[in-house]
Coordinates of C-alpha atoms and ligand atoms in Angstrom, one line a residue:
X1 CA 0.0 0.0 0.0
X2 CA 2.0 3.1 -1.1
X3 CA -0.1 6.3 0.2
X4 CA 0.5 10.0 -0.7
X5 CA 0.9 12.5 2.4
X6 CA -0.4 15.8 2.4
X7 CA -0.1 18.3 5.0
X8 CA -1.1 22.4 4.8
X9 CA -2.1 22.8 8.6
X10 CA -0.1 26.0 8.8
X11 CA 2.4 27.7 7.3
X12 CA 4.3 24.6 5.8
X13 CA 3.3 22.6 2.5
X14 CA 4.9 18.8 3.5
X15 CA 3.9 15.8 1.0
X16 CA 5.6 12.6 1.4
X17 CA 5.2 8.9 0.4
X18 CA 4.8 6.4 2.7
X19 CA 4.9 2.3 2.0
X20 CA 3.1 0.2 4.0
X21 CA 6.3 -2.8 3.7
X22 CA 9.2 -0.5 2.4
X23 CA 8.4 2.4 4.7
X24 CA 9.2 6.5 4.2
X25 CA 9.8 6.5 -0.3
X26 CA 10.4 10.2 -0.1
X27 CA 8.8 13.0 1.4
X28 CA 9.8 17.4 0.5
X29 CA 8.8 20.5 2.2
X30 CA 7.6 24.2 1.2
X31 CA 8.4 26.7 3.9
X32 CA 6.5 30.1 3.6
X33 CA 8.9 32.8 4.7
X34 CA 6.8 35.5 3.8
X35 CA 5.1 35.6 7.5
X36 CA 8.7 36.7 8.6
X37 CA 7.8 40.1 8.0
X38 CA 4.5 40.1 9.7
X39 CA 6.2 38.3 12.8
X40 CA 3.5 35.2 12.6
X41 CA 1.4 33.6 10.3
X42 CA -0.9 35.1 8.2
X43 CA -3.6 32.9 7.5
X44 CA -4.8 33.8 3.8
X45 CA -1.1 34.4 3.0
X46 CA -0.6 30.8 4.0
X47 CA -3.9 29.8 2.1
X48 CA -2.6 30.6 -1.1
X49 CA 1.1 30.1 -0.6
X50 CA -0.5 25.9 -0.1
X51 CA -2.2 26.6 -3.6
X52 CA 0.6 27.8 -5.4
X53 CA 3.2 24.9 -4.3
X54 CA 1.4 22.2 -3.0
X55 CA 0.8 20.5 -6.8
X56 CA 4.2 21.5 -8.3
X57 CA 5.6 19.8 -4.6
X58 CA 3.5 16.5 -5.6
X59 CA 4.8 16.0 -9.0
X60 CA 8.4 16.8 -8.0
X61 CA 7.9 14.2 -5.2
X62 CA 6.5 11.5 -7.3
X63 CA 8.8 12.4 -10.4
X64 CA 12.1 12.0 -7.5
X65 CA 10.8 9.0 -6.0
X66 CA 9.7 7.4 -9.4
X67 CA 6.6 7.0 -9.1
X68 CA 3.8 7.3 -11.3
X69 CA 0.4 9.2 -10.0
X70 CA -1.3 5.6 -10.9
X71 CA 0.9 3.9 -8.7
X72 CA -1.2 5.3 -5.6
X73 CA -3.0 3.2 -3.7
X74 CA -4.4 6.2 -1.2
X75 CA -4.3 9.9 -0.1
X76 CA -4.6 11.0 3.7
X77 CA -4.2 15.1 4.1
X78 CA -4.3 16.5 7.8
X79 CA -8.5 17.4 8.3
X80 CA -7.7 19.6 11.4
X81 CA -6.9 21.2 13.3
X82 CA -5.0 23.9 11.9
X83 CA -6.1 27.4 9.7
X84 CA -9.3 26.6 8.0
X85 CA -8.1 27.8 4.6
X86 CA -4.9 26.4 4.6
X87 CA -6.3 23.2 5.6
X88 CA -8.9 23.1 2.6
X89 CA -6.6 23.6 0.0
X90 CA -5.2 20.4 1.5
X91 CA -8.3 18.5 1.8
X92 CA -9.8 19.9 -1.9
X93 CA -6.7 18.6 -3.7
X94 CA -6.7 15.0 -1.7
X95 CA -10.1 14.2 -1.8
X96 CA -10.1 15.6 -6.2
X97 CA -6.9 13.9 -6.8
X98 CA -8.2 10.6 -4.9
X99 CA -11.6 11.4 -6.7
X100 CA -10.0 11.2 -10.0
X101 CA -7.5 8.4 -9.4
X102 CA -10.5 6.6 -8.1
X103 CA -8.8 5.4 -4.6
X104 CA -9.1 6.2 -0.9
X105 CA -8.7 9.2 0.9
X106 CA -8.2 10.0 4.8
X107 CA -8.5 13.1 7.0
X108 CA -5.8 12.9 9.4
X109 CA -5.6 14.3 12.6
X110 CA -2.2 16.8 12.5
X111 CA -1.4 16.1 16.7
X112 CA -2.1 12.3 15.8
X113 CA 1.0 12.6 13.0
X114 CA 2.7 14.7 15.7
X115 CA 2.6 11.8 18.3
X116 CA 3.6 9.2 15.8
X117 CA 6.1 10.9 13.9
X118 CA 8.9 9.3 16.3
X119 CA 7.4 5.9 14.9
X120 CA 9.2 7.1 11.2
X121 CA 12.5 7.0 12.5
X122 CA 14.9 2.9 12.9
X123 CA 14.8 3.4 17.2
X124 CA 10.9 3.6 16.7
X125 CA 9.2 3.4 20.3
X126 CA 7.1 0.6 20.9
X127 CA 3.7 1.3 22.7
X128 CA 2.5 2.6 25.1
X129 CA 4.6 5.5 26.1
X130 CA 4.3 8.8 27.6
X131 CA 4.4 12.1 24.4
X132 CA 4.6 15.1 25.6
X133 CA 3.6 17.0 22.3
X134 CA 5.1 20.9 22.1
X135 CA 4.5 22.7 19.3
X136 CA 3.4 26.6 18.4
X137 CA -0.1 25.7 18.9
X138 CA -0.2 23.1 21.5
X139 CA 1.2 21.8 24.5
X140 CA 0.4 18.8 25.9
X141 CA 0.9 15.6 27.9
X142 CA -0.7 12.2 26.6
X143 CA -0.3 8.8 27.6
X144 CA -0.5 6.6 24.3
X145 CA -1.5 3.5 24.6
X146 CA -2.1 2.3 21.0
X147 CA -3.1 3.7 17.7
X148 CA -5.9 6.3 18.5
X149 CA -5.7 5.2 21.9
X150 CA -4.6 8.6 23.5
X151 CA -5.8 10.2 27.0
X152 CA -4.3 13.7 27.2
X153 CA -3.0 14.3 31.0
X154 CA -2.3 17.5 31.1
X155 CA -1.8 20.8 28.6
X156 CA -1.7 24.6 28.3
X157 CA -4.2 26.4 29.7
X158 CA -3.0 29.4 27.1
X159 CA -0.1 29.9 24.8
X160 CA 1.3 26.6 23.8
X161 CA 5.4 26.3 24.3
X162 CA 6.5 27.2 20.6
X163 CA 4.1 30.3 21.2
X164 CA 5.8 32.0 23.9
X165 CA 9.1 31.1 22.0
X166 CA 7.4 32.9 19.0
X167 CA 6.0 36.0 21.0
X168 CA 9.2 36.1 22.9
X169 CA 11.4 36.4 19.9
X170 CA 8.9 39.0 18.5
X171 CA 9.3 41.4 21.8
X172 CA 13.1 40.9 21.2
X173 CA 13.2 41.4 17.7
X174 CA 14.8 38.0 16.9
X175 CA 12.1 37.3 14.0
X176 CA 9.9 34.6 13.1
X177 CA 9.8 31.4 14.0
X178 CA 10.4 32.4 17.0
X179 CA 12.3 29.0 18.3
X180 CA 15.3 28.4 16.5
X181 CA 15.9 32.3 16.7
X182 CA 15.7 32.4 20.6
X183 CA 17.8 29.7 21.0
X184 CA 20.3 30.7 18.4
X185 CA 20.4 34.0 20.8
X186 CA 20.7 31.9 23.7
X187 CA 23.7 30.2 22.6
X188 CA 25.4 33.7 23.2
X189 CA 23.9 34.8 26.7
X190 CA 24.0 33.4 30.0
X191 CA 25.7 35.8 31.6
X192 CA 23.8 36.8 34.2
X193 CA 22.0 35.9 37.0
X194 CA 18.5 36.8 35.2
X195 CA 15.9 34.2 35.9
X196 CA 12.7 34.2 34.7
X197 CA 9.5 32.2 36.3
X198 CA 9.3 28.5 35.7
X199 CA 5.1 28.8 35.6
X200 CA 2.9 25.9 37.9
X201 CA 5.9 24.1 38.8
X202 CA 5.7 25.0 42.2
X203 CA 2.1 23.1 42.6
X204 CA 1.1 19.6 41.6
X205 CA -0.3 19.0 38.0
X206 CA 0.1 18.6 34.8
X207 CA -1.0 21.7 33.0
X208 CA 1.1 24.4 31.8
X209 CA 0.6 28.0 31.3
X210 CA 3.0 30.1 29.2
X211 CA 1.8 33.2 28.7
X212 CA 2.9 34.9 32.3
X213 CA 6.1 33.7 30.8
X214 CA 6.1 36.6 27.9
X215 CA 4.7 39.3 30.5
X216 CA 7.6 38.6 32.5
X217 CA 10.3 38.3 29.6
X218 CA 8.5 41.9 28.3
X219 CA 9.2 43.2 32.0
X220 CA 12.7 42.2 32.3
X221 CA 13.3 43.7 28.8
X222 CA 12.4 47.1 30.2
X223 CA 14.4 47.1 32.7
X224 CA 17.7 47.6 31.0
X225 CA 18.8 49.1 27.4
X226 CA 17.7 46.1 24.9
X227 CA 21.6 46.0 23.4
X228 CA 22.8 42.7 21.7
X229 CA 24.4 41.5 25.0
X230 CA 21.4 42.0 26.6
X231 CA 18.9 39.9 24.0
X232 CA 21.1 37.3 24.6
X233 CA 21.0 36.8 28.0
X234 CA 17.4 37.2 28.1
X235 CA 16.6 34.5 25.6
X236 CA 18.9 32.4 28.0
X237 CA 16.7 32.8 30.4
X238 CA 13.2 32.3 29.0
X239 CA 14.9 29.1 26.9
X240 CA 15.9 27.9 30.2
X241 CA 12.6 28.5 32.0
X242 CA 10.9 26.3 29.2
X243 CA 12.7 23.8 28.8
X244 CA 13.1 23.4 32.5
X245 CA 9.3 24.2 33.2
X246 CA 8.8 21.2 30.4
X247 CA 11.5 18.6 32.4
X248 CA 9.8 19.0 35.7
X249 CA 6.1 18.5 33.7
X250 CA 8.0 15.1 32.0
X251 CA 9.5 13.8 35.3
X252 CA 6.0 14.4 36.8
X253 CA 4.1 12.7 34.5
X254 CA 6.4 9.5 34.3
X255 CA 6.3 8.6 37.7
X256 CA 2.7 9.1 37.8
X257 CA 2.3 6.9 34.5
X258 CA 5.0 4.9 35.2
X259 CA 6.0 4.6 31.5
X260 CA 9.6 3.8 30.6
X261 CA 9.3 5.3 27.4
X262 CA 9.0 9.0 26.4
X263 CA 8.3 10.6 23.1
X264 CA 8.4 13.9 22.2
X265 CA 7.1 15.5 19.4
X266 CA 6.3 18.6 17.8
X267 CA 8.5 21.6 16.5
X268 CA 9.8 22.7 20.0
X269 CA 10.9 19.2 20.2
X270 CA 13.5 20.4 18.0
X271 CA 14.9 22.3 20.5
X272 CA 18.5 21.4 21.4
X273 CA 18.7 22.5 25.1
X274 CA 15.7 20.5 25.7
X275 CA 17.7 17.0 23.8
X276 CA 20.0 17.7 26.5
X277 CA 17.9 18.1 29.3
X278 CA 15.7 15.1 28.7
X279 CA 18.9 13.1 27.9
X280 CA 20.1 13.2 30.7
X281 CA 17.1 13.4 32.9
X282 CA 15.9 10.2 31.2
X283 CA 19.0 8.7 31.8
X284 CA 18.9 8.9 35.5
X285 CA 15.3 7.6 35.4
X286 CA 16.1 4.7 32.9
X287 CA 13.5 5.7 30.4
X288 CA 14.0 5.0 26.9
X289 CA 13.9 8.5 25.2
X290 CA 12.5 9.0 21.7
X291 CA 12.5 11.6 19.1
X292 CA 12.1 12.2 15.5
X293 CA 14.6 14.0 13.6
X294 CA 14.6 17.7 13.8
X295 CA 12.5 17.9 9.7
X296 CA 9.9 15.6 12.0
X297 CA 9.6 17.1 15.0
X298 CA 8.3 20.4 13.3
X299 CA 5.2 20.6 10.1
X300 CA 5.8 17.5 7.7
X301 CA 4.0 15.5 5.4
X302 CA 5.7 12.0 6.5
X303 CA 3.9 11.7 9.6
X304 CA 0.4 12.2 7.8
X305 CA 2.0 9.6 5.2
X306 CA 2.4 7.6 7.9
X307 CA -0.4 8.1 10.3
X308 CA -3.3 7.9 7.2
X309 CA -1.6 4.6 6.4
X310 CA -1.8 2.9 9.6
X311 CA -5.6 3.3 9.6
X312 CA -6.0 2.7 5.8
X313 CA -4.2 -0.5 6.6
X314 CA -6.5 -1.1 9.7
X315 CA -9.2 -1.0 7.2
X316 CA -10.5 2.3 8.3
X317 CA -12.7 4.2 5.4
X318 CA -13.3 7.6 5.4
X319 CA -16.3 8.9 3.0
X320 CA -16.3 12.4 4.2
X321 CA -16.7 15.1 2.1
X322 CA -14.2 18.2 1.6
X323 CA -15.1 19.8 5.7
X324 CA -12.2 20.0 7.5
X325 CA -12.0 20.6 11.5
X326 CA -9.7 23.4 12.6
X327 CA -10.6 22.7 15.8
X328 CA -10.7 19.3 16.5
X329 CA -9.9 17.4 20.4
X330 CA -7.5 15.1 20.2
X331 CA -9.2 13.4 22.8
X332 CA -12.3 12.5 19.7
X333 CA -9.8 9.9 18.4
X334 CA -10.3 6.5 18.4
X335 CA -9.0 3.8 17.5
X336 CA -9.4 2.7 13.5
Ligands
KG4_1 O1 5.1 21.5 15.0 P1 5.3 22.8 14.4 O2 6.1 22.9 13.1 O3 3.9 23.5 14.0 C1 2.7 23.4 14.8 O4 2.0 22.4 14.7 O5 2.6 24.4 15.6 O6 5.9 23.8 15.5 C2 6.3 25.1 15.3 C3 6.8 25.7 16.5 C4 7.1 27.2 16.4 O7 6.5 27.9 17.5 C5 8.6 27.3 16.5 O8 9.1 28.5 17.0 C6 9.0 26.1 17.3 O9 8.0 25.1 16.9 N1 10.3 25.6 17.1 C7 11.3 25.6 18.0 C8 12.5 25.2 17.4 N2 12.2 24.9 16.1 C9 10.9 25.2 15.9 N3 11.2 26.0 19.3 C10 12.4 25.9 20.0 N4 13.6 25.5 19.5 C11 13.7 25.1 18.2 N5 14.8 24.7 17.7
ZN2 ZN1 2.3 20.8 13.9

């Protein structure tokens, strides 16, 4: 079963082909930069930014991989959630293309590709594990216990992790995204004593909260003449007060679960401090500590690839029209 991935959640146009036996064929990426200037995504830039490349992004993919369009067995495209517009050029094209080829096609859930991405990669976790999922628009804890088995433990009450790395980087004038340039920044600053708040750490839970996090970070910024020095050691200290507000929320959440294996996904997963962190927190623990590579951590079309063929192979059918969900609760998944 060779099945064509399509994913225009956001602000990134991934396709990719995924084999049921020989596994990932190929997979390519479109990254808009022409948020940058606005300092986020703009939606109906985004929308027809997916128009313009997703098709010429398909036939490059098929035409490197050698494949022929006749060749595909199925389509899944993320359904939600994610921008509505962005995510219907996905789903028209899909459900056409699938129309016209005469084949399957399946919505996919984007956080469900997220969780599974780490699946894509040879030191693939087995189930059940613990994910904590951190991306720009979510933050959460789930304990996985199969495919579409997922019960979410704990998550953001507001801005998601990548968010406050976004909006931090915005208040700084670092640019957009906002991760890779804070910690990028970082990598220069430390300094200081500065420390910023590490938020609902000091109570029990789960949940997070991040967006105290930017007040603060906006405080400390006007405290002292914003030099380069300066930007530096601040992003030290708001990197460091996520990654470690997102340790403490891991080690929490293992010895409640008591999982021995942790997954984490999402684009904030591609955060290097964080590797280190968990690395060697895990290592302490004796938890198995999985990943995907950085391309997989953040927007890609392998993990819908990959996710859409798991339930097309579990026979699941999907005769939906062209509706997508932008929002959609991860916690409405079951299994195929
Ligand atoms: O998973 P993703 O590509 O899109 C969503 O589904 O949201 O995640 C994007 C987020 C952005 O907020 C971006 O700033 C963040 O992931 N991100 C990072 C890094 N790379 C991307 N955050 C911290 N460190 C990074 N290296
Ligand atoms: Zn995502």
């Amino acid at each position: 079963m060779l099945v064509l991935g399509i994913e225009t959640s956001c602000d990134d146009t991934g396709v990719a082909l995924y084999d049921r036996d020989a596994g990932l064929r190929a997979h390519a990426l479109f990254s808009q930069i022409g948020h940058a200037a606005h300092g986020g995504v703009v939606p109906e830039l985004a929308s027809r930014d997916h128009v313009q490349k997703l098709l010429p992004l398909i036939d490059s993919l098929l035409r490197e991989a050698g494949v022929a369009v006749g060749d595909l067995d199925a389509i899944a495209y993320t359904a939600g959630p994610g921008l509505a517009g962005a995510l219907l050029v996905g789903a028209a094209l899909a459900r056409s293309l699938a129309f016209a080829l005469a084949i399957p096609a399946l919505g996919v859930h984007h956080l469900e590709g997220h969780l599974l991405a780490p699946r894509l990669e040879a030191q693939a976790p087995d189930f059940p594990f613990l994910a904590m999922l951190v991306s720009g628009g979510h933050t959460l804890l789930a304990d996985v216990r199969a495919l579409g088995c997922y019960t979410i433990l704990g998550e953001s009450r507001d801005d998601a992790a990548g968010e406050a790395f976004d909006k931090s980087a915005q208040v700084l004038g670092l640019g957009y995204p906002g991760g890779p340039a804070i910690s990028a920044a970082a990598a220069r600053g430390g300094a200081t004593a500065l420390r910023l708040p590490r938020p609902l750490t000091d109570r029990p839970g789960l949940e997070f909260s991040f967006s105290g996090l930017k007040t603060a970070l906006v405080l400390a910024a006007r405290e002292q003449p914003l030099d380069d020095r300066r930007r530096c050691d601040l992003a030290y200290a708001l990197q460091e007060a996520i990654v470690d507000t997102l340790v403490v929320k891991c080690r929490r959440a293992l010895a409640e679960t008591g999982h021995t294996r942790l997954v984490i996904a999402g684009g904030v997963g591609a955060n290097e401090r964080l590797r280190e962190r968990l690395t060697d927190e895990t290592r302490e623990l004796g938890v198995a500590l999985y990943y995907p590579r950085p391309a997989f951590c953040t927007d890609n079309g392998a993990m819908i690839a990959y996710a859409g063929c798991l339930r097309l192979a579990a026979g699941q059918t999907d005769e939906g029209g062209f509706g997508v969900r932008p929002r959609w609760p991860l916690s409405e998944l079951s299994p195929p």
